[in-house]
Coordinates of C-alpha atoms in Angstrom, one line a residue:
M1 CA -0.3 -0.2 -0.6
R2 CA 1.6 3.2 -1.1
T3 CA 2.0 5.6 1.8
V4 CA 2.6 10.1 2.1
L5 CA 4.9 11.4 4.7
A6 CA 2.9 14.7 5.2
V7 CA 4.4 17.6 6.9
D8 CA 3.1 20.9 8.6
G9 CA 5.9 23.5 9.0
G10 CA 4.4 26.3 11.6
N11 CA 6.8 28.5 13.1
S12 CA 7.2 27.0 16.4
K13 CA 6.9 23.0 15.5
T14 CA 6.9 20.7 12.8
D15 CA 5.0 18.6 12.6
V16 CA 5.3 14.5 9.9
C17 CA 2.7 12.3 9.6
L18 CA 3.0 9.2 8.5
V19 CA 0.1 7.7 6.6
A20 CA -1.0 4.7 4.4
E21 CA -3.4 5.0 1.8
D22 CA -6.3 4.0 3.1
G23 CA -6.1 6.9 5.4
A24 CA -4.7 4.5 9.1
V25 CA -2.2 7.0 10.3
L26 CA 1.4 4.4 10.8
A27 CA 3.2 7.2 12.8
A28 CA 3.9 9.9 14.2
G29 CA 6.4 12.8 15.8
R30 CA 7.2 16.7 16.5
G31 CA 10.4 18.3 15.6
A32 CA 11.3 22.0 16.4
G33 CA 9.9 24.9 14.1
F34 CA 10.5 25.1 10.7
A35 CA 12.0 28.1 9.8
P36 CA 14.0 28.6 6.4
Q37 CA 13.6 32.5 5.8
S38 CA 15.6 32.5 9.2
A39 CA 17.6 29.2 9.1
G40 CA 18.3 28.7 5.5
V41 CA 16.9 25.6 3.0
A42 CA 18.7 22.9 4.0
A43 CA 18.4 24.0 7.8
A44 CA 14.0 23.6 7.6
I45 CA 14.7 20.3 5.9
D46 CA 17.0 19.5 7.9
V47 CA 14.0 19.1 10.5
I48 CA 11.7 17.0 8.8
G49 CA 14.5 14.1 8.3
E50 CA 15.5 14.5 12.2
T51 CA 11.7 14.1 12.8
A52 CA 10.6 11.0 10.4
A53 CA 14.1 9.5 11.2
R54 CA 13.3 9.9 15.5
M55 CA 9.5 9.0 14.5
M56 CA 10.5 6.0 12.4
P57 CA 13.6 4.1 14.2
G58 CA 16.1 2.5 11.9
A59 CA 13.9 3.8 8.3
R60 CA 16.4 4.4 5.6
P61 CA 15.1 6.9 2.9
P62 CA 12.9 7.9 1.0
Y63 CA 10.4 7.4 3.4
A64 CA 7.3 7.4 2.0
D65 CA 5.6 7.2 -2.0
H66 CA 5.1 11.2 -2.0
I67 CA 6.1 13.7 0.3
A68 CA 3.2 16.7 0.5
A69 CA 5.1 19.4 2.5
Y70 CA 2.5 22.4 3.7
V71 CA 5.0 25.0 6.0
A72 CA 5.3 28.4 6.9
G73 CA 8.3 30.6 5.2
A74 CA 6.9 28.9 1.7
D75 CA 5.7 32.1 1.0
L76 CA 6.0 32.9 -3.3
P77 CA 6.1 30.0 -4.9
I78 CA 9.5 30.7 -5.9
E79 CA 10.3 29.3 -2.0
E80 CA 8.5 26.6 -2.4
D81 CA 10.1 25.3 -5.4
R82 CA 13.4 25.9 -4.1
L83 CA 11.7 23.5 -0.5
Q84 CA 10.8 20.9 -2.9
A85 CA 14.4 20.7 -4.8
E86 CA 15.9 20.5 -1.6
L87 CA 13.8 17.6 -0.5
L88 CA 13.9 15.8 -3.9
A89 CA 17.2 16.1 -2.8
R90 CA 17.8 14.4 0.1
G91 CA 15.3 11.6 -1.5
Y92 CA 12.8 11.3 1.1
S93 CA 11.2 10.9 -1.2
S94 CA 10.9 11.2 -6.3
S95 CA 7.6 12.6 -5.4
V96 CA 7.4 16.4 -3.4
L97 CA 5.1 18.5 -3.5
V98 CA 5.3 22.0 -0.9
G99 CA 2.6 24.3 -0.7
N100 CA 2.3 27.1 1.8
D101 CA 0.7 26.4 5.2
T102 CA -2.8 27.9 4.9
F103 CA -3.4 26.2 1.8
A104 CA -3.4 23.7 4.2
L105 CA -5.8 25.0 6.5
L106 CA -8.7 25.5 3.6
R107 CA -7.9 21.5 2.2
S108 CA -8.2 20.9 6.8
G109 CA -10.9 22.9 6.7
S110 CA -13.6 22.5 3.8
S111 CA -15.8 20.4 2.5
A112 CA -14.0 20.6 -0.5
P113 CA -10.7 21.1 -2.6
W114 CA -11.5 24.9 -3.1
G115 CA -12.7 27.7 -0.9
A116 CA -11.0 30.6 0.7
A117 CA -8.2 30.2 4.0
V118 CA -7.8 33.1 6.1
V119 CA -4.9 32.4 9.3
C120 CA -4.2 34.7 12.0
G121 CA -1.3 33.7 14.0
A122 CA 1.8 34.9 14.5
G123 CA 1.2 35.7 11.4
I124 CA -1.1 36.1 8.9
N125 CA -2.6 35.2 5.8
A126 CA -5.2 34.3 3.2
V127 CA -6.1 32.1 0.0
A128 CA -8.6 31.1 -2.7
V129 CA -9.3 28.5 -5.1
A130 CA -11.7 28.2 -7.6
P131 CA -13.2 25.1 -8.5
D132 CA -11.0 24.8 -11.2
G133 CA -8.1 25.1 -9.9
R134 CA -7.3 28.8 -10.1
V135 CA -5.6 30.1 -6.9
A136 CA -5.2 33.6 -5.1
R137 CA -2.4 34.3 -2.8
F138 CA -0.1 36.8 -1.4
P139 CA 3.5 37.3 -0.7
A140 CA 2.8 37.6 3.3
L141 CA 5.7 39.1 3.5
G142 CA 4.5 41.2 6.8
R143 CA 4.3 44.6 6.5
L144 CA 6.9 45.4 3.5
S145 CA 4.1 43.6 1.8
G146 CA 1.3 45.7 2.8
D147 CA 0.1 43.3 6.2
W148 CA -1.3 43.9 9.1
G149 CA -2.5 41.5 12.1
G150 CA -1.0 38.1 13.2
G151 CA -0.5 37.9 16.8
S152 CA 3.1 39.6 16.6
G153 CA 1.4 42.6 15.0
L154 CA -1.6 42.9 18.1
A155 CA 1.2 42.8 21.1
E156 CA 3.0 45.7 19.1
E157 CA -0.1 47.3 18.9
V158 CA -1.0 47.4 22.1
L159 CA 3.0 47.4 24.0
W160 CA 2.6 50.5 21.1
H161 CA -1.1 52.7 22.4
A162 CA -0.2 51.8 26.2
A163 CA 3.6 53.3 26.0
R164 CA 2.0 56.5 24.2
A165 CA -0.8 56.4 27.0
E166 CA 1.8 56.3 29.9
D167 CA 3.1 59.1 28.9
G168 CA 1.0 61.5 27.6
R169 CA 0.8 61.5 23.4
G170 CA -2.4 59.5 24.0
P171 CA -5.8 57.8 24.9
A172 CA -5.2 56.2 28.6
T173 CA -6.4 52.2 28.0
T174 CA -6.3 49.7 30.3
L175 CA -3.4 48.9 28.3
T176 CA -1.2 50.3 30.0
D177 CA -1.9 47.8 33.2
A178 CA -2.0 44.2 31.0
V179 CA 1.4 45.7 29.6
R180 CA 3.3 45.8 33.5
E181 CA 0.3 43.0 34.7
T182 CA 1.9 40.8 32.0
F183 CA 5.6 41.7 32.0
G184 CA 5.8 42.7 35.6
T185 CA 6.7 45.2 34.9
P186 CA 6.3 48.4 37.3
T187 CA 5.9 51.2 33.9
V188 CA 5.1 50.1 30.1
E189 CA 8.8 52.2 29.5
A190 CA 10.4 50.0 31.4
A191 CA 9.0 47.1 30.0
V192 CA 9.6 48.5 26.6
I193 CA 14.1 49.0 27.5
A194 CA 13.9 45.3 29.4
F195 CA 13.2 44.2 25.2
H196 CA 15.2 46.6 24.1
L197 CA 18.6 46.2 26.1
G198 CA 17.0 42.1 25.4
D199 CA 17.0 41.4 29.1
M200 CA 13.1 40.0 28.0
S201 CA 13.1 37.9 24.4
M202 CA 11.1 39.7 21.7
E203 CA 9.0 36.3 21.8
R204 CA 7.0 37.9 24.8
L205 CA 5.6 40.2 22.8
H206 CA 2.5 37.7 21.5
E207 CA 2.0 36.7 25.8
L208 CA -0.7 40.2 24.9
V209 CA -2.9 39.7 22.1
A210 CA -4.7 37.2 25.3
P211 CA -5.7 40.0 27.4
L212 CA -6.0 42.5 24.3
L213 CA -9.0 40.2 23.3
V214 CA -10.1 40.0 27.5
M215 CA -10.4 44.0 27.6
A216 CA -11.5 44.9 23.4
S217 CA -14.8 44.4 25.4
G218 CA -14.8 47.7 27.4
D219 CA -11.7 49.3 26.6
P220 CA -12.2 51.8 23.0
V221 CA -8.2 51.4 22.1
A222 CA -8.4 48.5 22.4
R223 CA -11.5 47.4 20.6
A224 CA -10.9 49.4 17.7
I225 CA -7.5 46.7 17.9
V226 CA -10.0 44.7 17.9
A227 CA -12.2 45.1 15.3
R228 CA -10.0 46.6 12.8
L229 CA -8.3 43.2 12.9
A230 CA -11.7 41.6 11.9
E231 CA -11.4 43.5 9.2
E232 CA -7.9 42.7 8.1
V233 CA -9.9 39.4 8.2
A234 CA -12.3 40.5 5.9
L235 CA -10.1 41.8 3.5
L236 CA -8.0 39.5 3.4
G237 CA -11.0 36.6 2.5
T238 CA -13.0 38.6 0.2
V239 CA -10.0 40.5 -1.9
A240 CA -8.3 36.7 -2.5
M241 CA -12.0 35.1 -3.8
R242 CA -13.8 38.8 -5.5
R243 CA -9.5 37.6 -7.4
V244 CA -10.9 33.7 -8.7
G245 CA -14.8 35.1 -9.1
L246 CA -16.6 33.0 -5.8
L247 CA -17.9 36.0 -3.8
A248 CA -21.0 35.6 -6.4
A249 CA -22.3 31.9 -4.8
P250 CA -22.0 30.1 -1.9
C251 CA -18.3 29.5 -0.6
E252 CA -16.7 28.6 2.5
V253 CA -14.2 30.6 4.1
V254 CA -11.8 28.9 7.0
L255 CA -10.8 31.0 10.0
G256 CA -7.5 29.3 11.3
G257 CA -4.6 29.5 13.7
G258 CA -4.6 30.1 16.7
V259 CA -6.2 33.8 17.6
L260 CA -8.8 32.9 15.7
T261 CA -9.1 29.3 16.5
A262 CA -9.5 31.1 20.2
R263 CA -13.2 32.0 18.9
D264 CA -13.5 34.7 21.3
P265 CA -17.0 36.1 21.1
L266 CA -16.3 39.7 20.2
L267 CA -14.1 39.4 17.8
T268 CA -15.0 36.8 16.3
A269 CA -18.2 38.6 16.1
L270 CA -17.5 41.8 14.2
I271 CA -15.5 39.0 11.8
E272 CA -19.2 37.7 10.9
E273 CA -20.6 41.4 10.7
Q274 CA -17.2 42.0 8.0
Y275 CA -18.4 39.4 5.6
A276 CA -21.7 39.6 6.4
A277 CA -21.4 43.0 4.6
R278 CA -18.3 41.6 2.7
A279 CA -19.0 38.0 1.7
P280 CA -22.9 37.7 1.6
H281 CA -22.9 34.1 0.3
A282 CA -19.5 33.1 2.0
T283 CA -19.6 30.9 5.5
L284 CA -18.3 30.9 7.6
L285 CA -15.9 27.5 9.5
V286 CA -13.5 27.1 12.6
T287 CA -10.9 24.6 12.1
E288 CA -11.6 22.1 14.5
V289 CA -8.7 19.6 12.8
P290 CA -4.7 20.4 13.6
P291 CA -3.0 21.5 10.0
I292 CA -1.3 18.5 9.3
V293 CA -4.9 17.1 8.8
G294 CA -4.7 19.5 5.4
A295 CA -1.0 18.2 4.4
I296 CA -2.0 14.5 5.0
L297 CA -5.2 15.3 2.3
H298 CA -3.5 16.9 0.0
G299 CA -1.2 14.0 -0.2
L300 CA -4.5 11.5 -0.6
D301 CA -5.4 13.6 -4.0
H302 CA -2.6 12.9 -4.6
L303 CA -2.9 8.9 -3.9
K304 CA -6.0 9.4 -5.4
A305 CA -7.3 8.0 -2.7
Q306 CA -11.0 6.6 -1.0
P307 CA -13.2 8.6 -0.1
S308 CA -13.0 6.3 2.4
A309 CA -9.5 7.5 3.2
Y310 CA -10.3 10.9 4.3
D311 CA -13.1 10.0 7.0
K312 CA -10.1 7.7 8.1
V313 CA -8.5 10.7 8.8
R314 CA -10.5 13.7 9.6
A315 CA -11.7 10.6 12.5
H316 CA -8.4 10.0 14.1
F317 CA -7.2 13.3 14.3
R318 CA -11.2 14.6 15.8
Q319 CA -10.4 12.1 18.6
P320 CA -9.3 13.0 22.0
A321 CA -5.7 14.9 23.0
Q322 CA -3.2 12.8 21.2
G323 CA 0.4 13.5 22.7
A324 CA 2.5 15.5 20.0
M325 CA -0.2 15.4 17.4
A326 CA -3.0 17.5 18.9
G327 CA -1.2 20.8 19.6
G328 CA -2.2 24.4 17.5
R329 CA -0.1 25.9 15.3

């Protein structure tokens, strides 16, 4: 029976699964974050190889008949091509397809291989795929390519508003208390200086997202940030849909990433309002399975697997927490 080695490469971890053509999960493992843009293509692919070797002791390449890798850091087609070439050169499989992880989100949450998806985790991105195969995507390179939002962007916004509120340049906001309490500093300025001097890791900034969502219901400044995020989530999805002609008829829009899967009531309601106005035929879906499922389903598509295989995969990952493979991004 043929097999797929599916890869979900995120900023903080890389999940790898070996799946049989009938949908049976044969092995699973988790490795370090997938970071080709900072660590380099070779180092990123090393993570896949090391994880596959750990989860299949004694196995040697090729590990599967096909590799379906959907990863962060593959924001441009040329980046996908480079990662694909490196995987082929390693001999992990003679058949490899690499795509941006947002395509895996779409495949994991939609009832069909087409539709739209918006991910809001550490960063933010969106894709749309038409029934005829046309694709709309964004460079997703951060501020350079016009992006705003994601956990990192939200946290920076919180710190910006808190600093201005504390020194008098901006309106008062409870976000100043959020910064002080989150980082245990007497002032917002002290937290800013700690980040600047390296006494506090910039990775801790994301800790401000949760209090932002909590305070948004009663704080005008916090609510404005959350409302802007809802608008961005809707803009990304509807612009992508329009590019491939999906606005005029029913279309599923899959929402994923830690910020959106948290299902904050206010953010969710604002996103629903935005889509109702911009894309009234859209059906919003919050994914209920981890992103690795999308990579597996793409792999099964390549093998032209039977429908029962897809059902088996979805059932497997809808079970209660299953160790390393049960986490979010």
